[in-house]
Coordinates of C-alpha atoms in Angstrom, one line a residue:
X1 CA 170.0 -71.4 117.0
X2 CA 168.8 -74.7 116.0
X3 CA 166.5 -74.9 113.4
X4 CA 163.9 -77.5 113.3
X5 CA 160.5 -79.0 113.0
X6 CA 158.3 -80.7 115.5
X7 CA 155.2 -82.7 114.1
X8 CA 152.7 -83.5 116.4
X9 CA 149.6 -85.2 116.1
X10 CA 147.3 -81.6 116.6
X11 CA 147.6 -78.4 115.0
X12 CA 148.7 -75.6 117.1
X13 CA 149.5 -71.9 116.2
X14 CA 152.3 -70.2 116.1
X15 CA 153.8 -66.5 115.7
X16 CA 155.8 -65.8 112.6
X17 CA 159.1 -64.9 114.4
X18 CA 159.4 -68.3 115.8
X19 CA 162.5 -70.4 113.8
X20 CA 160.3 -73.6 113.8
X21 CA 156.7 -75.2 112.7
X22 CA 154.6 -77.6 113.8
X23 CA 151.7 -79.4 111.6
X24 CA 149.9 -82.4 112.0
X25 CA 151.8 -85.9 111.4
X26 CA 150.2 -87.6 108.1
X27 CA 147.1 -89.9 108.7
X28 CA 146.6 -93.4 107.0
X29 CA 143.6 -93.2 104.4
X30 CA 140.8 -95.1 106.8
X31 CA 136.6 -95.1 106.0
X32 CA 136.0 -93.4 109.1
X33 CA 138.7 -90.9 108.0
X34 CA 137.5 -90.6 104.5
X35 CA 133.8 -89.6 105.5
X36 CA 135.1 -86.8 108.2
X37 CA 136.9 -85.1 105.9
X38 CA 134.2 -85.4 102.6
X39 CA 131.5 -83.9 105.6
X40 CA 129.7 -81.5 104.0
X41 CA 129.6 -77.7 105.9
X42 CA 126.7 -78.1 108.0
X43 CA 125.0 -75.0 110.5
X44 CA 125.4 -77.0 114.2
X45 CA 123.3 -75.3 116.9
X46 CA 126.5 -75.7 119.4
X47 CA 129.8 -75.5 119.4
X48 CA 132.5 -76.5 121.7
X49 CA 135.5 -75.0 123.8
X50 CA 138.2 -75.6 125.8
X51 CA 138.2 -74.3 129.0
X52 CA 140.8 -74.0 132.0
X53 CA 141.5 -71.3 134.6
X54 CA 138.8 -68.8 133.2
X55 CA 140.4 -69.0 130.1
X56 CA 138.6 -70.4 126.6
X57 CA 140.3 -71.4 123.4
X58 CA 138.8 -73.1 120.3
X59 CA 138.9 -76.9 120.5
X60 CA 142.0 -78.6 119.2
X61 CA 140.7 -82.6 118.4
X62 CA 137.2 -82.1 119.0
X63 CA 134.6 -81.5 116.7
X64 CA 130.9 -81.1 115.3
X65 CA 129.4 -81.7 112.1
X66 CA 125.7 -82.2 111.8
X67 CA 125.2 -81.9 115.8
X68 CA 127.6 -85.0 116.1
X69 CA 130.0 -84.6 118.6
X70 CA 133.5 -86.6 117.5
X71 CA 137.4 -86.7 117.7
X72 CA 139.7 -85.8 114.8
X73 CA 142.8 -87.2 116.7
X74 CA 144.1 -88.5 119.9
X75 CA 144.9 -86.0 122.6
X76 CA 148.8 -86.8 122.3
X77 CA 151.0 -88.6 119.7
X78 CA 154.7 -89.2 118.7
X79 CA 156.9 -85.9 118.7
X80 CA 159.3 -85.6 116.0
X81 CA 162.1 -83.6 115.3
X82 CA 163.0 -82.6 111.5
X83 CA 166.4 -80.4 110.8
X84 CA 164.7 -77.9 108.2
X85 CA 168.7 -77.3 107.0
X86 CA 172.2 -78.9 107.4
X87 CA 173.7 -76.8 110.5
X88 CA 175.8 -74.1 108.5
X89 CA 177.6 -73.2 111.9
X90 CA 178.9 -75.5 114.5
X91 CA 176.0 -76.0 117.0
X92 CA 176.5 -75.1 121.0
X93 CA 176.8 -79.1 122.9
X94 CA 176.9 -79.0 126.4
X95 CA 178.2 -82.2 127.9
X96 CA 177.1 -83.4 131.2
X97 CA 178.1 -85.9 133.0
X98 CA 177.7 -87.5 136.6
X99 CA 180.1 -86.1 139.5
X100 CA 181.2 -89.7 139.9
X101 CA 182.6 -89.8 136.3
X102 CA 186.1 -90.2 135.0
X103 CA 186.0 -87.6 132.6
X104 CA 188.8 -88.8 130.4
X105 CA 188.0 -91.6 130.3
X106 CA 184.2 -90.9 129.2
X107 CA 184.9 -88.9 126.9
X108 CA 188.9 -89.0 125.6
X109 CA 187.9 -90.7 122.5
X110 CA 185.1 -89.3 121.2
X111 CA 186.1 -85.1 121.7
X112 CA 188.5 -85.0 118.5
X113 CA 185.6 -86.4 116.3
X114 CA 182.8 -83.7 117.8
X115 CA 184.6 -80.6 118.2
X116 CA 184.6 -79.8 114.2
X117 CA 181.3 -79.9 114.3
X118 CA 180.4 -78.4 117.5
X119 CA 181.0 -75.4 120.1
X120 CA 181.4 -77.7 123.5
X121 CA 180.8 -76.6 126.9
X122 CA 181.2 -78.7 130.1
X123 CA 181.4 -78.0 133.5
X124 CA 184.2 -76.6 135.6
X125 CA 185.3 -79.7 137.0
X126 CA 185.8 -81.5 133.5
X127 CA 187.3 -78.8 132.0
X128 CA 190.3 -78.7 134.4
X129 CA 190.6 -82.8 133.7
X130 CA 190.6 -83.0 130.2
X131 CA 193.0 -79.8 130.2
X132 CA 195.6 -80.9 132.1
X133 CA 195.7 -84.6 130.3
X134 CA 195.6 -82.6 127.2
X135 CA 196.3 -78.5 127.3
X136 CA 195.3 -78.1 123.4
X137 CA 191.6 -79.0 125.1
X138 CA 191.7 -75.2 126.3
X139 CA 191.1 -74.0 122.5
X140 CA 188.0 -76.1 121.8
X141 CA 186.2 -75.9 125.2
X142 CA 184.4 -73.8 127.2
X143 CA 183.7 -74.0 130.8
X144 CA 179.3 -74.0 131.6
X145 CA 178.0 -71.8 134.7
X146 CA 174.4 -72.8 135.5
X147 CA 171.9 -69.9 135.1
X148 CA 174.7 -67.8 133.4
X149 CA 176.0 -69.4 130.7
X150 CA 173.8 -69.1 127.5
X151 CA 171.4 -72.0 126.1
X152 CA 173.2 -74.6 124.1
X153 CA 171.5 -76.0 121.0
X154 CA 171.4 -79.4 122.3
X155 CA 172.2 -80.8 125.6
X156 CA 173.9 -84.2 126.1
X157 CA 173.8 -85.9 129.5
X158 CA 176.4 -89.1 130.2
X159 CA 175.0 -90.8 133.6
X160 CA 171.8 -91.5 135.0
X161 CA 168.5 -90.2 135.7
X162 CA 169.7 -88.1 138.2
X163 CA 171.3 -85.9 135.3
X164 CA 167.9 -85.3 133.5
X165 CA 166.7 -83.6 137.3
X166 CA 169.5 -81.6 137.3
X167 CA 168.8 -80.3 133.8
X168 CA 165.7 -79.6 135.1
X169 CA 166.9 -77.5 137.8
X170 CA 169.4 -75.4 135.8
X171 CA 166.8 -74.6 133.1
X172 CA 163.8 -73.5 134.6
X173 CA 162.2 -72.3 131.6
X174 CA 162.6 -73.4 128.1
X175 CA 165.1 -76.7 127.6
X176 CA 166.6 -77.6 124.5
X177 CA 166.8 -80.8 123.7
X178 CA 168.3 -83.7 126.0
X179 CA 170.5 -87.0 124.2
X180 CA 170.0 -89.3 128.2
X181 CA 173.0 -91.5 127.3
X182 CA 173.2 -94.2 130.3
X183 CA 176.3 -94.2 132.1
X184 CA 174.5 -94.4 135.9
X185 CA 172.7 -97.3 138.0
X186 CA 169.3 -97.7 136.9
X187 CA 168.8 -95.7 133.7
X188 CA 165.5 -95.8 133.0
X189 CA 165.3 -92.5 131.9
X190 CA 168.6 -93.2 129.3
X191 CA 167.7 -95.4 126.8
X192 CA 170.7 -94.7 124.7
X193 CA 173.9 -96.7 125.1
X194 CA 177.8 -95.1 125.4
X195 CA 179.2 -97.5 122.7
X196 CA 176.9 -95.5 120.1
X197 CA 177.1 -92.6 121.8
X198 CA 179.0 -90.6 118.9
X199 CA 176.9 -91.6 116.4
X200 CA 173.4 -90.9 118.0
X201 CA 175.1 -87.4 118.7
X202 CA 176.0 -86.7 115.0
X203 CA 173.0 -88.1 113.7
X204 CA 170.8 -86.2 116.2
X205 CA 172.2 -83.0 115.1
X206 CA 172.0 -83.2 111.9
X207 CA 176.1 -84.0 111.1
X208 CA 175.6 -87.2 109.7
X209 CA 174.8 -87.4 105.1
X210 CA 171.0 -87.6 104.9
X211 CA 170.5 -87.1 108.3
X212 CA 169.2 -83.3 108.1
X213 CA 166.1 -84.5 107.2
X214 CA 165.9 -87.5 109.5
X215 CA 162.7 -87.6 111.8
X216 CA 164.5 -87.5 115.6
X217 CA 161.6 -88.5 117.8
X218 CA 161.1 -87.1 121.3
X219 CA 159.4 -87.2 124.4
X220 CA 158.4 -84.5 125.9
X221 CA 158.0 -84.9 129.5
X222 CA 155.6 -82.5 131.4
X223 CA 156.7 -80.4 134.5
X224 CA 154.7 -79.4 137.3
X225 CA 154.8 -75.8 138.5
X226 CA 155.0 -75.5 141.9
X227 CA 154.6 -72.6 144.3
X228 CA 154.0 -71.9 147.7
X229 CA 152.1 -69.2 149.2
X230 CA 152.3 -68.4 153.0
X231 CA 148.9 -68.0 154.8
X232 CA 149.0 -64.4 153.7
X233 CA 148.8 -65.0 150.2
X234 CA 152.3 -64.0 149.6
X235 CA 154.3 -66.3 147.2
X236 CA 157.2 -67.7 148.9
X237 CA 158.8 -70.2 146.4
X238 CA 158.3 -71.1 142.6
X239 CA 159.8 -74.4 140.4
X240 CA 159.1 -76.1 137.7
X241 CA 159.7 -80.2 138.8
X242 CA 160.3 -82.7 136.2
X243 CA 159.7 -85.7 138.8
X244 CA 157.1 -84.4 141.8
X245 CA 156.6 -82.4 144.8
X246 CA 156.6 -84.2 148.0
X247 CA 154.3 -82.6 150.8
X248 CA 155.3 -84.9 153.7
X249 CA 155.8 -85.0 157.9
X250 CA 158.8 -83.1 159.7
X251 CA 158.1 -85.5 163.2
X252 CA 157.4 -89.2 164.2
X253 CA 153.6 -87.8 163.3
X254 CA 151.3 -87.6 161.1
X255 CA 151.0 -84.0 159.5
X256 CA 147.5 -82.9 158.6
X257 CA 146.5 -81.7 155.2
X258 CA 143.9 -80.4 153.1
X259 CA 144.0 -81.7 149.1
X260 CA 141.8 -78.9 147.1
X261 CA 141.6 -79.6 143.3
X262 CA 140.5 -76.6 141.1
X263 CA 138.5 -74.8 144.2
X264 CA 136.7 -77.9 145.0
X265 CA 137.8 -79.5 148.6
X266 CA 138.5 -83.0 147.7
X267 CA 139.1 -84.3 151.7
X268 CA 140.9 -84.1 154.9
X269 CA 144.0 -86.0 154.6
X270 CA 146.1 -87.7 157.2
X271 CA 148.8 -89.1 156.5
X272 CA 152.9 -89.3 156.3
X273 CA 152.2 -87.0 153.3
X274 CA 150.9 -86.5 149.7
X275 CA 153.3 -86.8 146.3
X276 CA 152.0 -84.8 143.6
X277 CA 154.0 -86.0 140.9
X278 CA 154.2 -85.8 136.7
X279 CA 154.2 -89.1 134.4
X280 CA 157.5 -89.0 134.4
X281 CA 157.8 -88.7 137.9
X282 CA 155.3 -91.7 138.1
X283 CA 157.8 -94.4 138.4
X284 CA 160.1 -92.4 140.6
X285 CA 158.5 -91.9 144.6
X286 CA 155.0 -92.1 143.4
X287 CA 155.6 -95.8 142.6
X288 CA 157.5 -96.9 146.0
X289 CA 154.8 -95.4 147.7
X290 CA 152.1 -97.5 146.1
X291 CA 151.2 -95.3 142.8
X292 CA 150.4 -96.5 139.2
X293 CA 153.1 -96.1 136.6
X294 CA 151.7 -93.6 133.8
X295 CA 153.2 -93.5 130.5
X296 CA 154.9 -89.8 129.6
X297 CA 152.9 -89.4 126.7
X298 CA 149.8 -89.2 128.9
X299 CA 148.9 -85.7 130.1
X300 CA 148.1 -85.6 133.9
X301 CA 149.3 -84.8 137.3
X302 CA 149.4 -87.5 139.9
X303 CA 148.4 -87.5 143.3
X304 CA 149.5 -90.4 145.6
X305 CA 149.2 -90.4 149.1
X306 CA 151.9 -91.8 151.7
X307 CA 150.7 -94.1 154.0
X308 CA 147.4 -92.5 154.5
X309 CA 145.9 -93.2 158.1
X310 CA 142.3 -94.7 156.2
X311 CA 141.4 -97.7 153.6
X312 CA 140.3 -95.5 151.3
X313 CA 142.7 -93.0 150.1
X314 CA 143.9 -94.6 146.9
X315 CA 146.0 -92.7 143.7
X316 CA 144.6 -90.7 141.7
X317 CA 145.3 -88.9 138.3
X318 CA 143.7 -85.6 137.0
X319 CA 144.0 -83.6 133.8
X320 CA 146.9 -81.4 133.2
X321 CA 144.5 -78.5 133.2
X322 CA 144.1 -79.0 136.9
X323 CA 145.7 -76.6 139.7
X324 CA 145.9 -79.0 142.9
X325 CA 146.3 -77.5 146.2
X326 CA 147.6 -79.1 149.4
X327 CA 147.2 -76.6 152.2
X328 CA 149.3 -77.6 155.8
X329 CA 146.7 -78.4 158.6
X330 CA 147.2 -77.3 162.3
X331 CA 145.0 -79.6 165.2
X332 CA 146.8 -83.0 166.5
X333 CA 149.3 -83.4 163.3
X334 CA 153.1 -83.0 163.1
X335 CA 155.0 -80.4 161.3
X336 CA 155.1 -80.3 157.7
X337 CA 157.8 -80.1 155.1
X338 CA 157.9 -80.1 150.8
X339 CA 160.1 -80.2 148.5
X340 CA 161.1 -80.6 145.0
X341 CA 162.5 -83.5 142.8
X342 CA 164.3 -84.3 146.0
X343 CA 166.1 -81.4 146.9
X344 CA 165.1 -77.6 148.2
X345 CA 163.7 -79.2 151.6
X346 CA 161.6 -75.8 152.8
X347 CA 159.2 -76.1 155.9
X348 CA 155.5 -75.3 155.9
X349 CA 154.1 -73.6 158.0
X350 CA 150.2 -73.8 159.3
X351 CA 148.1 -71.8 156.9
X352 CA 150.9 -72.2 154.2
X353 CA 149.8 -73.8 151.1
X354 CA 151.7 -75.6 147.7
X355 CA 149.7 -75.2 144.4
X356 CA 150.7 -77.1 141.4
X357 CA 149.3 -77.1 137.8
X358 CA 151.3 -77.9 134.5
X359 CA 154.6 -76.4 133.6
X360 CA 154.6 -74.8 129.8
X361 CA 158.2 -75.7 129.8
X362 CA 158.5 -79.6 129.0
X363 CA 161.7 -81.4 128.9
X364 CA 162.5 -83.0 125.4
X365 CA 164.4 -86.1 125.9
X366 CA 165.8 -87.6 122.1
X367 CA 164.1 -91.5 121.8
X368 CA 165.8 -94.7 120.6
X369 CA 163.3 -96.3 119.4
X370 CA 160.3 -94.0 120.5
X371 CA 158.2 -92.6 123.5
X372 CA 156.3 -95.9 123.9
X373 CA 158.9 -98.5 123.2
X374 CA 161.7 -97.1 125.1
X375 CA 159.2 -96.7 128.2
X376 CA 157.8 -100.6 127.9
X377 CA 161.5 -101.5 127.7
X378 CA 162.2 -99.5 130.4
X379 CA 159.9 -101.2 132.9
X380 CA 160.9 -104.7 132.0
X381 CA 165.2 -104.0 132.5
X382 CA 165.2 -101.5 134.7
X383 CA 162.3 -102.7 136.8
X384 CA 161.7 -106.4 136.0
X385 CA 158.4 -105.1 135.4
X386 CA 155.7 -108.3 136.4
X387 CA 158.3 -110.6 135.9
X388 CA 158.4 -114.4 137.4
X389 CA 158.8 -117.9 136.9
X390 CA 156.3 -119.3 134.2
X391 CA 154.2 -121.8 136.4
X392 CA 154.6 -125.2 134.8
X393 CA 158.2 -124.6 133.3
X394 CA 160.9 -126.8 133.1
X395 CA 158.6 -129.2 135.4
X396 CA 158.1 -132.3 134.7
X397 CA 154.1 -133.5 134.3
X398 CA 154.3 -135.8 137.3
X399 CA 153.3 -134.7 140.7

């Protein structure tokens, strides 16, 4: 198994039997920092808690000294990813790649220089074509059978963001690590390029001299869980969604719906239907149906409504510690349908309800540069993010 360190900006606990640590990333010396940690131990008549779903847990960035409520650190930061060794045994890879992919050609030239250090897997179809171009293939591959196969140490996906969803699918629980090389249309979710494909892999994995102790950052992208319940109460269907849940209208109608967040009935919705999507899954549907693009690093879920039959249903965003229920209406509206990143089309009926809350399974995604920079550069190729002609160039001054 991959061992390895994640630094994040917080301090979290762990059990002793788990293979990594995490500890806070190093602060710069500051006067604001200097005087929180000289405070004195004080006797504060409050404290503070986190609290979500009945459940309370000591605070993680928040603090009091002398009655003065502050923050040690932001809520999120920059993931990293520290080898604590050089791999002693060849790591499990499993190589993805989109069905529209020439699989010798994609990957012909870089197998001899990964299979010393690595036990590959691929998928059944890529297996047969890199066999029969080359039979000696058969000894250093193996073929990959979704929700069979064992976990590989690190995953690497050749295509576009399509790939990442289906990763998503296949490992419902915990994911290892993803390297998004782009090799699809739009890309936005793989930053990395195929020309340096063999040497992000090495490095990433620790197979490159100096590289076991590297920093590899990452983003870890939150999931939504998902279930539905039919009007009885009984659970009918559970996922975890890297991109969103779409609650939308079976007919030419509008279906009928009723958006509850954390008990509280929020409103009555009309509409062609509700996307409850994560930050990752903000620039997917949620943004061609009029929603805000969030940054990954921001923890929240996403509610956007589509085409809603009044002015004043605008997008919102609420905390990850939210559970957000969208229950399907009866009266005058249309039949109802949901489903998830896209696929698993199921049909709700009246009474049946979709609650969603935050998956403890993220998807960690390998950076280029990091979480920030690759996203900003994301929006402006992939999108053309706010981009037009600069009034006043290449004119000439006279009307």
């Amino acid at each position: 198994m991959l061992n390895f360190v994640l630094i994040l900006s917080v301090f979290l606990l762990l059990s002793p039997t788990q293979t990594f640590v995490i500890r806070p990333l190093p602060k710069p010396p500051s006067s604001t920092s200097t005087v929180l940690n000289q405070a004195p131990p004080s006797s504060n008549t409050f404290d503070l808690q986190w609290c979500s779903q009945d459940e309370c847990t000591e605070t993680l960035r928040e603090a009091v000294v002398n009655d003065e409520i502050f923050f040690q650190s932001p809520a999120t930061g920059q993931v990293i990813l520290t080898h604590t060794e050089p791999p002693s045994t060849p790591l499990s890879l499993l190589i993805l790649l989109k069905k529209t992919s020439n699989p010798t050609k994609t990957l012909l030239l870089s197998l001899p220089s990964l299979i010393p250090h690595f036990k590959i897997s691929v998928e059944q179809r890529v297996y047969d074509a890199l066999t029969a171009h080359d039979s000696s293939f058969s000894e250093h591959l193996t073929v990959f059978t979704p929700y069979n196969s064992p976990p590989p140490s690190q995953i690497i996906t050749i295509g576009g963001d399509g790939l990442l969803l289906y990763v998503s699918q296949i490992f419902q629980k915990s994911c290892p690590p993803i390297l998004p090389i782009a090799g699809g249309t739009l890309g936005f979710l793989t930053p990395h390029s195929k020309e340096n494909m063999l040497n992000v892999i090495l490095s990433s994995s620790g197979h490159t001299p100096n590289d076991s102790t590297t920093p590899i950052k990452l983003t870890l992208r939150m999931r939504l869980y998902c279930r539905i319940y039919s009007s009885s109460n009984v659970i009918i269907h559970s996922q975890n969604v890297l991109n969103e849940c779409s609650i939308h209208r079976s007919t030419d109608y509008l279906t009928s719906l009723l958006l509850t967040v954390d008990s509280e009935s929020l409103a009555p919705v009309q509409a062609d239907g509700i996307i409850l999507s994560t930050p990752t899954g903000s620039t997917a549907y949620s943004m061609a149906a009029g929603g805000s693009v969030v940054h990954p690093g921001v923890a929240g879920i996403c509610v956007q409504p589509i085409c809603p039959h009044v002015l004043s249903f605008r997008g919102m965003v609420f905390p990850d510690y939210c559970r957000v229920v969208v229950e399907a209406g009866g009266g005058r509206g249309g039949g109802t349908e949901v489903n998830f990143d896209g696929r698993g089309r199921r049909v709700l009926e009246v009474g049946d309800r979709v609650e969603v809350c935050m998956s403890k399974y993220p998807i960690p995604t390998v950076c280029e540069k990091g979480d920030t920079q690759d996203w900003v550069q994301g929006l402006s190729s992939c999108f053309g993010f706010n981009r037009r002609k600069v009034q006043g160039e290449n004119e000439d001054d006279e009307e």
